[in-house]
Coordinates of C-alpha atoms in Angstrom, one line a residue:
X36 CA 17.3 7.1 -4.0
X37 CA 20.2 4.4 -4.7
X38 CA 23.7 5.0 -5.6
X39 CA 26.1 2.1 -7.3
X40 CA 27.8 1.5 -10.4
X41 CA 26.9 -0.5 -13.6
X42 CA 28.3 -0.3 -17.1
X43 CA 25.3 0.4 -19.4
X44 CA 24.7 -1.3 -22.4
X45 CA 21.7 -1.8 -24.5
X46 CA 18.3 -0.3 -23.6
X47 CA 16.6 -3.4 -23.1
X48 CA 19.8 -4.1 -20.4
X49 CA 18.9 -0.5 -18.9
X50 CA 15.8 -0.9 -18.5
X51 CA 16.1 -4.8 -16.9
X52 CA 18.3 -3.3 -13.8
X53 CA 15.7 -0.9 -12.9
X54 CA 14.6 -2.9 -10.0
X55 CA 18.1 -4.0 -8.7
X56 CA 19.1 -0.3 -9.1
X57 CA 16.1 0.6 -6.6
X58 CA 15.9 -2.2 -4.9
X59 CA 12.7 -3.3 -5.6
X60 CA 10.1 -3.7 -8.4
X61 CA 9.0 -0.2 -9.2
X62 CA 4.6 0.5 -10.2
X63 CA 3.3 3.3 -11.5
X64 CA 6.8 5.2 -11.1
X65 CA 9.4 7.4 -13.1
X66 CA 13.0 6.2 -12.5
X67 CA 15.5 8.4 -13.5
X68 CA 18.9 7.0 -14.4
X69 CA 21.9 9.3 -14.3
X70 CA 25.2 8.7 -16.1
X71 CA 28.8 9.5 -16.1
X72 CA 30.5 8.7 -19.2
X73 CA 28.3 5.4 -19.7
X74 CA 27.9 4.9 -16.2
X75 CA 25.5 5.0 -14.1
X76 CA 26.1 6.9 -10.7
X77 CA 22.7 8.1 -9.6
X78 CA 19.0 6.5 -9.3
X79 CA 16.3 8.5 -8.3
X80 CA 12.5 7.0 -8.2
X81 CA 9.4 9.2 -7.7
X82 CA 5.7 8.2 -7.7
X83 CA 4.3 9.0 -10.8
X84 CA 1.9 11.4 -9.4
X85 CA 4.9 13.5 -7.9
X86 CA 6.3 14.6 -11.3
X87 CA 5.0 18.3 -10.2
X88 CA 6.6 18.3 -6.2
X89 CA 9.6 16.9 -7.4
X90 CA 11.3 18.0 -10.5
X91 CA 12.8 20.9 -8.9
X92 CA 14.5 18.3 -6.2
X93 CA 15.6 16.3 -9.6
X94 CA 17.5 19.1 -11.1
X95 CA 18.9 20.2 -8.0
X96 CA 20.5 16.8 -7.4
X97 CA 21.6 16.2 -11.1
X98 CA 22.9 19.5 -11.0
X99 CA 25.2 19.1 -7.6
X100 CA 26.5 15.7 -8.8
X101 CA 27.7 17.0 -12.1
X102 CA 25.1 14.2 -14.1
X103 CA 26.4 14.6 -18.3
X104 CA 22.8 12.3 -19.0
X105 CA 20.3 10.8 -18.5
X106 CA 17.8 7.7 -19.3
X107 CA 14.2 7.8 -18.2
X108 CA 12.0 4.7 -17.6
X109 CA 8.1 5.4 -17.0
X110 CA 6.4 1.9 -15.3
X111 CA 2.6 1.7 -15.4
X112 CA 0.0 -0.4 -16.8
X113 CA -1.1 0.2 -20.1
X114 CA -4.4 1.6 -19.1
X115 CA -2.7 4.6 -17.5
X116 CA 0.1 4.6 -20.2
X117 CA -1.7 8.1 -21.8
X118 CA -1.3 10.0 -18.3
X119 CA 2.4 8.3 -17.3
X120 CA 3.6 9.3 -20.8
X121 CA 2.5 12.6 -20.7
X122 CA 4.1 13.3 -16.9
X123 CA 7.3 11.6 -17.8
X124 CA 7.5 14.0 -20.9
X125 CA 6.9 17.0 -18.5
X126 CA 9.4 15.3 -16.2
X127 CA 12.0 15.3 -19.7
X128 CA 11.5 18.7 -20.9
X129 CA 12.6 20.2 -17.5
X130 CA 15.8 17.7 -17.7
X131 CA 17.0 18.6 -20.9
X132 CA 17.5 22.3 -19.3
X133 CA 20.2 20.5 -16.8
X134 CA 21.3 17.2 -18.8
X135 CA 21.6 15.3 -22.0
X136 CA 18.4 12.9 -22.0
X137 CA 19.8 9.9 -23.9
X138 CA 16.3 7.8 -23.6
X139 CA 13.1 7.9 -22.9
X140 CA 11.2 4.4 -22.2
X141 CA 7.8 3.5 -21.0
X142 CA 7.1 -0.4 -19.7
X143 CA 4.0 -1.5 -18.6
X144 CA 5.5 -3.8 -15.7
X145 CA 9.0 -4.8 -14.7
X146 CA 7.7 -7.7 -12.8
X147 CA 8.1 -10.0 -15.7
X148 CA 9.0 -9.9 -19.4
X149 CA 7.9 -7.0 -21.5
X150 CA 7.8 -5.2 -24.0
X151 CA 8.6 -1.7 -23.3
X152 CA 8.9 1.5 -26.0
X153 CA 11.2 3.8 -26.8
X154 CA 9.1 7.2 -26.5
X155 CA 11.2 9.3 -28.7
X156 CA 11.5 6.9 -31.9
X157 CA 8.1 4.8 -31.0
X158 CA 10.4 1.4 -31.2
X159 CA 9.3 -2.0 -29.3
X160 CA 11.8 -3.3 -26.8
X161 CA 12.2 -6.8 -25.1
X162 CA 13.0 -6.7 -22.1
X163 CA 13.3 -9.4 -19.5
X164 CA 13.7 -8.1 -15.5
X165 CA 14.7 -11.5 -14.5
X166 CA 17.4 -12.3 -17.1
X167 CA 19.4 -8.9 -16.0
X168 CA 22.9 -9.5 -15.4
X169 CA 22.4 -6.2 -12.8
X170 CA 19.7 -8.4 -11.0
X171 CA 22.3 -11.4 -10.9
X172 CA 25.0 -9.3 -9.6
X173 CA 22.9 -7.5 -7.1
X174 CA 21.9 -11.0 -5.8
X175 CA 25.3 -12.4 -5.2
X176 CA 26.3 -9.2 -3.1
X177 CA 26.2 -9.9 1.0
X178 CA 23.1 -8.3 2.2
X179 CA 21.6 -7.6 -0.8
X180 CA 17.9 -8.8 -2.5
X181 CA 15.4 -7.4 -5.2
X182 CA 11.6 -7.0 -3.0
X183 CA 8.4 -7.7 -5.2
X184 CA 7.5 -4.1 -4.4
X185 CA 7.9 -1.5 -2.1
X186 CA 5.7 -2.8 0.7
X187 CA 7.7 -5.8 0.9
X188 CA 10.5 -3.5 2.1
X189 CA 8.4 -1.9 4.7
X190 CA 7.2 -5.0 5.8
X191 CA 11.0 -5.5 7.0
X192 CA 10.5 -2.8 9.9
X193 CA 6.9 -3.3 11.1
X194 CA 6.6 -3.6 15.0
X195 CA 6.0 -6.4 16.1
X196 CA 5.4 -7.6 19.9
X197 CA 6.7 -5.0 21.7
X198 CA 9.4 -5.3 24.7
X199 CA 9.3 -2.7 27.7
X200 CA 12.1 -0.8 28.2
X201 CA 14.6 -1.8 31.2
X202 CA 14.5 -0.1 34.7
X203 CA 18.4 0.1 34.8
X204 CA 20.6 -0.3 32.3
X205 CA 24.8 0.6 31.7
X206 CA 25.2 2.2 28.3
X207 CA 28.8 1.0 27.8
X208 CA 27.7 -2.5 28.8
X209 CA 24.6 -2.2 26.1
X210 CA 27.3 -1.0 23.5
X211 CA 29.9 -3.4 24.8
X212 CA 27.3 -6.3 24.4
X213 CA 25.5 -5.3 21.0
X214 CA 29.3 -4.7 19.0
X215 CA 29.5 -9.0 20.6
X216 CA 26.1 -9.5 19.2
X217 CA 26.9 -8.0 15.7
X218 CA 30.7 -9.7 15.4
X219 CA 29.4 -13.1 16.2
X220 CA 26.9 -12.7 13.8
X221 CA 23.6 -13.3 16.2
X222 CA 20.7 -11.4 17.1
X223 CA 19.9 -9.5 20.2
X224 CA 18.2 -11.3 23.0
X225 CA 14.7 -10.0 25.0
X226 CA 17.3 -8.8 27.8
X227 CA 19.6 -7.1 25.3
X228 CA 16.7 -5.0 23.2
X229 CA 14.7 -4.0 26.9
X230 CA 18.2 -2.6 27.9
X231 CA 19.0 -1.2 24.2
X232 CA 15.4 0.0 24.7
X233 CA 16.6 1.9 27.6
X234 CA 19.2 3.7 26.8
X235 CA 19.1 3.9 22.7
X236 CA 17.1 7.6 23.8
X237 CA 20.3 8.9 25.1
X238 CA 21.9 10.6 22.2
X239 CA 25.7 10.1 23.0
X240 CA 24.5 6.4 23.3
X241 CA 22.5 6.6 20.0
X242 CA 25.4 7.8 18.3
X243 CA 27.7 5.9 19.6
X244 CA 26.0 3.0 17.4
X245 CA 27.0 4.3 14.1
X246 CA 30.1 2.7 15.3
X247 CA 28.7 -0.7 14.8
X248 CA 29.6 -1.5 11.1
X249 CA 33.2 -1.9 12.4
X250 CA 31.9 -5.3 13.7
X251 CA 29.8 -6.0 10.5
X252 CA 27.9 -4.2 8.6
X253 CA 25.0 -6.2 7.4
X254 CA 25.1 -7.9 10.7
X255 CA 24.5 -4.4 12.3
X256 CA 21.4 -4.1 10.3
X257 CA 19.8 -7.3 11.3
X258 CA 20.6 -6.6 15.1
X259 CA 19.2 -3.1 14.8
X260 CA 16.2 -4.1 13.1
X261 CA 15.5 -6.7 15.8
X262 CA 15.8 -3.3 17.9
X263 CA 13.6 -1.5 16.2
X264 CA 11.1 -4.1 15.5
X265 CA 10.5 -5.0 19.2
X266 CA 10.3 -1.6 20.8
X267 CA 8.0 1.4 20.5
X268 CA 7.8 5.0 20.7
X269 CA 11.1 7.3 21.4
X270 CA 13.3 3.7 21.3
X271 CA 12.0 2.7 18.0
X272 CA 12.4 5.9 16.7
X273 CA 15.8 6.1 17.3
X274 CA 16.6 2.5 16.6
X275 CA 15.1 3.2 13.1
X276 CA 17.4 6.3 12.3
X277 CA 20.7 3.7 12.7
X278 CA 18.8 1.4 10.6
X279 CA 18.1 4.0 7.5
X280 CA 21.8 5.1 8.0
X281 CA 22.7 1.8 8.0
X282 CA 20.8 1.3 4.6
X283 CA 21.9 4.6 2.9
X284 CA 25.4 3.3 4.0
X285 CA 25.0 0.5 2.0
X286 CA 23.9 2.2 -1.0
X287 CA 20.3 1.1 0.0
X288 CA 18.4 4.3 -0.6
X289 CA 15.0 2.9 -1.0
X290 CA 15.1 0.9 2.3
X291 CA 16.8 3.9 4.4
X292 CA 13.8 6.2 3.2
X293 CA 11.4 3.4 4.1
X294 CA 12.6 3.1 7.5
X295 CA 12.9 6.8 8.1
X296 CA 9.0 6.9 7.1
X297 CA 8.5 4.2 9.6
X298 CA 10.7 6.4 12.1
X299 CA 8.3 9.7 11.5
X300 CA 5.3 7.7 11.4
X301 CA 6.3 6.1 14.8
X302 CA 6.9 9.6 16.1
X303 CA 3.8 11.1 14.7
X304 CA 1.2 8.2 16.2
X305 CA 3.5 8.4 19.6
X306 CA 3.7 11.6 20.5
X307 CA 7.2 11.1 20.4
X308 CA 9.4 14.3 19.1
X309 CA 10.8 13.8 15.7
X310 CA 14.8 13.7 16.8
X311 CA 17.1 16.4 15.1
X312 CA 19.0 13.3 13.4
X313 CA 16.1 12.1 11.8
X314 CA 15.8 15.4 10.3
X315 CA 19.7 15.4 9.1
X316 CA 19.2 11.7 7.8
X317 CA 16.6 12.5 5.9
X318 CA 18.3 15.4 4.6
X319 CA 20.9 13.3 3.4
X320 CA 19.1 11.3 1.6
X321 CA 17.2 13.6 -0.3
X322 CA 20.1 15.5 -1.4
X323 CA 21.7 12.0 -2.6
X324 CA 24.6 12.5 0.2
X325 CA 27.2 9.6 -1.4
X326 CA 26.9 6.0 1.0
X327 CA 30.7 6.8 1.1
X328 CA 29.9 10.4 2.6
X329 CA 27.4 8.8 4.9
X330 CA 29.9 6.1 6.3
X331 CA 32.2 9.1 7.3
X332 CA 29.8 9.2 10.0
X333 CA 31.3 6.2 11.7
X334 CA 32.5 6.6 15.1
X335 CA 36.0 6.2 16.1
X336 CA 36.5 4.2 19.2
X337 CA 38.2 7.1 21.2
X338 CA 34.8 9.3 20.6
X339 CA 32.7 6.0 21.8
X340 CA 34.8 5.6 25.0
X341 CA 34.9 9.3 25.5
X342 CA 31.1 9.9 25.5
X343 CA 29.8 6.8 26.9
X344 CA 32.6 4.7 28.5
X345 CA 32.2 2.1 25.8
X346 CA 35.4 0.2 24.5
X347 CA 34.7 -0.6 21.0
X348 CA 37.8 -1.1 19.4
X349 CA 36.6 -2.7 16.4
X350 CA 37.4 -6.0 14.2
X351 CA 39.8 -6.0 11.7
X352 CA 38.6 -8.8 9.8
X353 CA 35.2 -7.5 9.3
X354 CA 34.0 -4.9 6.7

């Protein structure tokens, strides 16, 4: 799920904005864009085949977020149009119980200009995602880009070569060095990754990493992604928890979900216990907790100092 505010104008503009709203070009998907007073405030994407299992969750999320109206966009190729529109209308019929469904649309692709169809009026709508003003806005936002598909996001978190955790590491020293690397917009060295892998599985140390955005949120994401890609088992699982949270905090629900999926897969394949933090973070995403509320998890320096000994006062000149 992705949360961000855009002004809605025409149906063509709304459909063209879908890749920017979910941060990748969806296929075989149904996208629900919830509005409040003409402004999109919540976007939910599901696989077409998940309508039966996800409808109740979508209803719950829309109700809790007090959505007043929605637009529904189905994406499927021409061969699957009949099945896709049937699944779409099943979802729309259920959503009519809780919100006003302002538009129902089908489009074969969002990877290039295409002709969409209004499923209520059968009107043909010319859509050009490449010319979307929302896409342009997303492109110039720091740290945001629209990927060609969901797999491209998953590739960001694929494990590469594995660095063995250090035998000895000082938690306070590791945290302070990570903060310095984030502040300098650098990537961690092999030695720092090894020491981070040694201490990140300690909950108090891992949780102290919720302080890192004080030194630059985009840089913190790059640093922790590097740690996640070059570690394994419990170290990688915990690093991916931080990465997913940073994504959710930045409003990128798709990337957050993919990071949590990667953490779950790593835990299952390596026999690593599933951290309680991962369960809580996944639940927060499923329940569409806002990025602003996720930012409330940012730790204060006094708490970090009390539990780890690290001195992380923050950087006033950073986001």
